[in-house]
PDB file of C-alpha atoms in Angstrom:
ATOM      1  CA  MET P1142     -86.282 134.546 -67.144  1.00 79.00           C
ATOM      2  CA  TYR P1143     -87.033 132.385 -64.126  1.00 90.00           C
ATOM      3  CA  ALA P1144     -87.386 128.612 -64.592  1.00 92.00           C
ATOM      4  CA  CYS P1145     -89.127 126.048 -62.399  1.00 92.00           C
ATOM      5  CA  PRO P1146     -86.561 124.282 -60.184  1.00 90.00           C
ATOM      6  CA  ARG P1147     -88.437 120.992 -60.745  1.00 88.00           C
ATOM      7  CA  CYS P1148     -89.361 120.840 -64.464  1.00 92.00           C
ATOM      8  CA  GLU P1149     -87.301 123.791 -65.767  1.00 92.00           C
ATOM      9  CA  ARG P1150     -90.242 125.404 -67.632  1.00 94.00           C
ATOM     10  CA  ALA P1151     -90.463 129.192 -67.589  1.00 95.00           C
ATOM     11  CA  LEU P1152     -92.407 130.479 -64.579  1.00 95.00           C
ATOM     12  CA  ASP P1153     -95.501 132.651 -65.084  1.00 94.00           C
ATOM     13  CA  GLU P1154     -95.703 135.892 -63.131  1.00 94.00           C
ATOM     14  CA  THR P1155     -99.051 136.607 -61.522  1.00 94.00           C
ATOM     15  CA  ALA P1156    -100.584 137.936 -58.308  1.00 94.00           C
ATOM     16  CA  LEU P1157    -102.440 136.033 -55.625  1.00 93.00           C
ATOM     17  CA  PHE P1158    -104.113 137.969 -52.809  1.00 92.00           C
ATOM     18  CA  ASP P1159    -102.213 141.067 -53.970  1.00 92.00           C
ATOM     19  CA  VAL P1160     -98.883 139.241 -53.585  1.00 95.00           C
ATOM     20  CA  ASP P1161     -96.660 138.838 -56.642  1.00 95.00           C
ATOM     21  CA  ILE P1162     -95.758 135.207 -57.250  1.00 95.00           C
ATOM     22  CA  LEU P1163     -94.100 133.164 -59.953  1.00 95.00           C
ATOM     23  CA  ARG P1164     -95.887 129.888 -60.672  1.00 94.00           C
ATOM     24  CA  CYS P1165     -94.988 126.831 -62.653  1.00 94.00           C
ATOM     25  CA  PRO P1166     -97.424 126.369 -65.563  1.00 93.00           C
ATOM     26  CA  ASP P1167     -97.231 122.598 -64.965  1.00 92.00           C
ATOM     27  CA  GLY P1168     -98.314 123.006 -61.331  1.00 90.00           C
ATOM     28  CA  CYS P1169     -94.999 122.021 -59.735  1.00 91.00           C
ATOM     29  CA  GLY P1170     -95.143 124.930 -57.313  1.00 92.00           C
ATOM     30  CA  LEU P1171     -94.657 128.632 -56.843  1.00 94.00           C
ATOM     31  CA  ILE P1172     -92.047 131.114 -55.735  1.00 95.00           C
ATOM     32  CA  VAL P1173     -92.701 134.090 -53.488  1.00 96.00           C
ATOM     33  CA  GLU P1174     -90.582 136.718 -51.808  1.00 96.00           C
ATOM     34  CA  GLN P1175     -89.642 135.563 -48.321  1.00 95.00           C
ATOM     35  CA  ARG P1176     -91.217 138.628 -46.671  1.00 96.00           C
ATOM     36  CA  SER P1177     -94.538 137.804 -48.382  1.00 96.00           C
ATOM     37  CA  LEU P1178     -94.609 134.097 -47.486  1.00 94.00           C
ATOM     38  CA  VAL P1179     -96.574 134.220 -44.224  1.00 89.00           C
ATOM     39  CA  PRO P1180     -99.014 136.951 -45.360  1.00 92.00           C
ATOM     40  CA  LEU P1181     -99.727 134.997 -48.567  1.00 93.00           C
ATOM     41  CA  THR P1182    -100.156 131.595 -46.935  1.00 91.00           C
ATOM     42  CA  THR P1183    -102.313 133.116 -44.180  1.00 88.00           C
ATOM     43  CA  ALA P1184    -104.529 134.779 -46.798  1.00 91.00           C
ATOM     44  CA  ILE P1185    -104.870 131.477 -48.662  1.00 90.00           C
ATOM     45  CA  ALA P1186    -105.738 129.690 -45.390  1.00 87.00           C
ATOM     46  CA  ARG P1187    -108.306 132.322 -44.445  1.00 86.00           C
ATOM     47  CA  ASP P1188    -109.896 131.984 -47.894  1.00 86.00           C
ATOM     48  CA  SER P1189    -109.818 128.177 -47.597  1.00 84.00           C
ATOM     49  CA  LEU P1190    -111.461 127.795 -44.179  1.00 79.00           C
ATOM     50  CA  ASP P1191    -114.730 126.778 -45.825  1.00 77.00           C
ATOM     51  CA  CYS P1192    -112.908 123.836 -47.414  1.00 78.00           C
ATOM     52  CA  ILE P1193    -110.915 122.466 -44.491  1.00 77.00           C
ATOM     53  CA  ASP P1194    -111.157 121.551 -40.868  1.00 76.00           C
ATOM     54  CA  PRO P1195    -108.062 123.097 -39.282  1.00 70.00           C
ATOM     55  CA  TYR P1196    -108.288 120.676 -36.366  1.00 72.00           C
ATOM     56  CA  LEU P1197    -107.836 117.489 -38.388  1.00 80.00           C
ATOM     57  CA  PRO P1198    -104.434 115.851 -38.091  1.00 84.00           C
ATOM     58  CA  ILE P1199    -101.929 117.433 -40.454  1.00 84.00           C
ATOM     59  CA  GLU P1200    -100.061 115.088 -42.747  1.00 83.00           C
ATOM     60  CA  HIS P1201     -96.377 115.637 -43.408  1.00 84.00           C
ATOM     61  CA  ALA P1202     -95.671 117.012 -46.855  1.00 84.00           C
ATOM     62  CA  PRO P1203     -93.452 114.710 -48.902  1.00 82.00           C
ATOM     63  CA  HIS P1204     -89.827 115.722 -48.512  1.00 80.00           C
ATOM     64  CA  ASP P1205     -86.854 114.276 -50.313  1.00 77.00           C
ATOM     65  CA  PRO P1206     -83.647 115.795 -48.907  1.00 70.00           C
ATOM     66  CA  SER P1207     -81.724 114.519 -51.937  1.00 72.00           C
ATOM     67  CA  GLN P1208     -83.737 116.819 -54.219  1.00 75.00           C
ATOM     68  CA  GLN P1209     -82.052 120.130 -53.497  1.00 80.00           C
ATOM     69  CA  ALA P1210     -83.606 122.887 -55.570  1.00 84.00           C
ATOM     70  CA  SER P1211     -81.651 125.556 -57.394  1.00 90.00           C
ATOM     71  CA  CYS P1212     -82.836 129.140 -57.113  1.00 94.00           C
ATOM     72  CA  PRO P1213     -84.761 130.208 -60.229  1.00 91.00           C
ATOM     73  CA  GLY P1214     -83.128 133.631 -59.910  1.00 90.00           C
ATOM     74  CA  CYS P1215     -79.412 133.214 -59.161  1.00 93.00           C
ATOM     75  CA  LYS P1216     -79.236 129.436 -59.856  1.00 92.00           C
ATOM     76  CA  GLY P1217     -77.505 128.921 -56.503  1.00 94.00           C
ATOM     77  CA  PRO P1218     -78.510 126.131 -54.100  1.00 93.00           C
ATOM     78  CA  MET P1219     -81.604 126.749 -52.005  1.00 94.00           C
ATOM     79  CA  GLN P1220     -81.678 125.885 -48.297  1.00 93.00           C
ATOM     80  CA  THR P1221     -84.429 123.764 -46.795  1.00 92.00           C
ATOM     81  CA  PHE P1222     -86.289 124.981 -43.695  1.00 91.00           C
ATOM     82  CA  GLY P1223     -89.300 123.845 -41.676  1.00 90.00           C
ATOM     83  CA  TYR P1224     -92.243 126.149 -42.330  1.00 88.00           C
ATOM     84  CA  LEU P1225     -93.367 127.858 -39.087  1.00 81.00           C
ATOM     85  CA  GLU P1226     -90.578 125.934 -37.324  1.00 80.00           C
ATOM     86  CA  SER P1227     -92.473 122.693 -37.943  1.00 80.00           C
ATOM     87  CA  ARG P1228     -91.481 119.334 -39.333  1.00 85.00           C
ATOM     88  CA  PHE P1229     -94.676 119.094 -41.380  1.00 89.00           C
ATOM     89  CA  ALA P1230     -93.567 121.099 -44.420  1.00 90.00           C
ATOM     90  CA  TYR P1231     -90.051 121.770 -45.591  1.00 92.00           C
ATOM     91  CA  LEU P1232     -89.714 124.634 -48.038  1.00 94.00           C
ATOM     92  CA  ASP P1233     -86.722 125.806 -50.059  1.00 94.00           C
ATOM     93  CA  ARG P1234     -85.351 129.337 -49.790  1.00 95.00           C
ATOM     94  CA  CYS P1235     -82.598 131.320 -51.408  1.00 96.00           C
ATOM     95  CA  ARG P1236     -81.107 133.688 -48.871  1.00 94.00           C
ATOM     96  CA  ALA P1237     -79.297 135.662 -51.589  1.00 96.00           C
ATOM     97  CA  CYS P1238     -82.501 136.396 -53.547  1.00 95.00           C
ATOM     98  CA  ALA P1239     -84.818 136.321 -50.473  1.00 96.00           C
ATOM     99  CA  VAL P1240     -87.339 134.023 -52.181  1.00 96.00           C
ATOM    100  CA  VAL P1241     -89.078 130.795 -51.145  1.00 96.00           C
ATOM    101  CA  TRP P1242     -90.136 127.878 -53.354  1.00 95.00           C
ATOM    102  CA  ILE P1243     -93.307 125.989 -52.334  1.00 94.00           C
ATOM    103  CA  ASP P1244     -93.886 122.646 -54.036  1.00 91.00           C
ATOM    104  CA  HIS P1245     -97.485 121.898 -54.947  1.00 85.00           C
ATOM    105  CA  ASP P1246     -97.656 119.085 -52.367  1.00 85.00           C
ATOM    106  CA  GLU P1247     -96.302 121.386 -49.654  1.00 90.00           C
ATOM    107  CA  LEU P1248     -98.940 124.050 -50.252  1.00 90.00           C
ATOM    108  CA  GLU P1249    -101.756 121.981 -48.729  1.00 86.00           C
ATOM    109  CA  THR P1250     -99.759 121.335 -45.565  1.00 89.00           C
ATOM    110  CA  VAL P1251     -98.748 125.006 -45.288  1.00 89.00           C
ATOM    111  CA  VAL P1252    -102.388 126.075 -45.665  1.00 87.00           C
ATOM    112  CA  ARG P1253    -103.505 123.591 -43.006  1.00 85.00           C
ATOM    113  CA  LEU P1254    -100.816 124.850 -40.594  1.00 86.00           C
ATOM    114  CA  ASN P1255    -101.965 128.422 -41.147  1.00 85.00           C
ATOM    115  CA  ALA P1256    -105.629 127.492 -40.764  1.00 84.00           C
ATOM    116  CA  ARG P1257    -104.834 125.869 -37.444  1.00 81.00           C
ATOM    117  CA  ASN P1258    -102.938 128.987 -36.352  1.00 77.00           C
ATOM    118  CA  LEU P1259    -105.897 131.171 -37.290  1.00 75.00           C
ATOM    119  CA  GLY P1260    -107.935 129.183 -34.743  1.00 60.00           C
ATOM    120  CA  GLN P1261    -111.119 129.821 -36.649  1.00 47.00           C
ATOM    121  CA  THR P1262    -113.833 127.395 -37.599  1.00 42.00           C
ATOM    122  CA  HIS P1263    -116.268 127.726 -40.413  1.00 46.00           C
ATOM    123  CA  LYS P1264    -118.096 125.112 -42.438  1.00 44.00           C
ATOM    124  CA  HIS P1265    -115.630 122.206 -42.526  1.00 50.00           C
ATOM    125  CA  THR P1266    -115.192 119.244 -44.768  1.00 46.00           C
ATOM    126  CA  THR P1267    -112.705 116.439 -44.552  1.00 49.00           C
ATOM    127  CA  ASP P1268    -112.603 115.934 -48.321  1.00 58.00           C
ATOM    128  CA  ARG P1269    -108.988 116.541 -49.366  1.00 62.00           C
ATOM    129  CA  ARG P1270    -110.059 116.589 -53.006  1.00 66.00           C
ATOM    130  CA  GLU P1271    -112.182 119.678 -52.361  1.00 69.00           C
ATOM    131  CA  LEU P1272    -109.234 121.483 -50.761  1.00 70.00           C
ATOM    132  CA  THR P1273    -106.938 120.431 -53.608  1.00 71.00           C
ATOM    133  CA  ARG P1274    -109.444 121.736 -56.179  1.00 70.00           C
ATOM    134  CA  HIS P1275    -109.757 124.980 -54.229  1.00 70.00           C
ATOM    135  CA  LEU P1276    -105.974 125.498 -54.034  1.00 74.00           C
ATOM    136  CA  SER P1277    -105.558 124.638 -57.711  1.00 73.00           C
ATOM    137  CA  ARG P1278    -108.243 127.159 -58.619  1.00 69.00           C
ATOM    138  CA  LEU P1279    -106.492 129.819 -56.542  1.00 69.00           C
ATOM    139  CA  VAL P1280    -102.962 129.247 -57.757  1.00 68.00           C
ATOM    140  CA  TRP P1281    -102.864 127.396 -61.054  1.00 58.00           C
ATOM    141  CA  ILE P1282    -106.228 127.762 -62.798  1.00 51.00           C
ATOM    142  CA  CYS P1283    -107.682 131.133 -61.787  1.00 47.00           C
ATOM    143  CA  ALA P1284    -104.430 133.075 -61.629  1.00 50.00           C
ATOM    144  CA  ASP P1285    -105.312 134.654 -64.965  1.00 51.00           C
ATOM    145  CA  ASN P1286    -104.156 138.127 -64.030  1.00 48.00           C
ATOM    146  CA  VAL P1287    -100.678 137.537 -65.429  1.00 45.00           C
ATOM    147  CA  LEU P1288     -98.452 140.547 -64.871  1.00 41.00           C
ATOM    148  CA  PRO P1289     -95.766 141.850 -67.178  1.00 42.00           C
ATOM    149  CA  HIS P1290     -92.440 140.226 -66.258  1.00 41.00           C
ATOM    150  CA  ARG P1291     -90.355 141.983 -63.613  1.00 41.00           C
ATOM    151  CA  ASP P1292     -87.765 140.799 -61.143  1.00 47.00           C
ATOM    152  CA  LEU P1293     -88.995 139.805 -57.694  1.00 45.00           C
TER     153      LEU P1293
END
């Protein structure tokens, strides 16, 4: 059983944009296979373009280097890296298990970085609450297609 590296509750297995993820039921974050990270976050950004303006300044996701996460799989220490080589969002990865942990606060920044990279514009709004509601619906509220447990 995988546990959230933040609150230690059991993670729920589900799929988001046809990518298997493990999500914290308390909304702390999610874990995804490293090879699926960019396809998943790009799909979320593409789906979110109606909610965000990719050209607004991107805020740095909160990052506390003293809070080193342990891998939910092997329990070893996870390494921190800048998503897309940036200093806007620092994610945690376990090289041994090839998984990445995305804190809830980091998800918004990651989606904004991907939206900017997509270089597309649709109907935009600057309301962060709308984007937060949209991301919560995608990941924590509407992920009701829970899969039977299997190892990532």
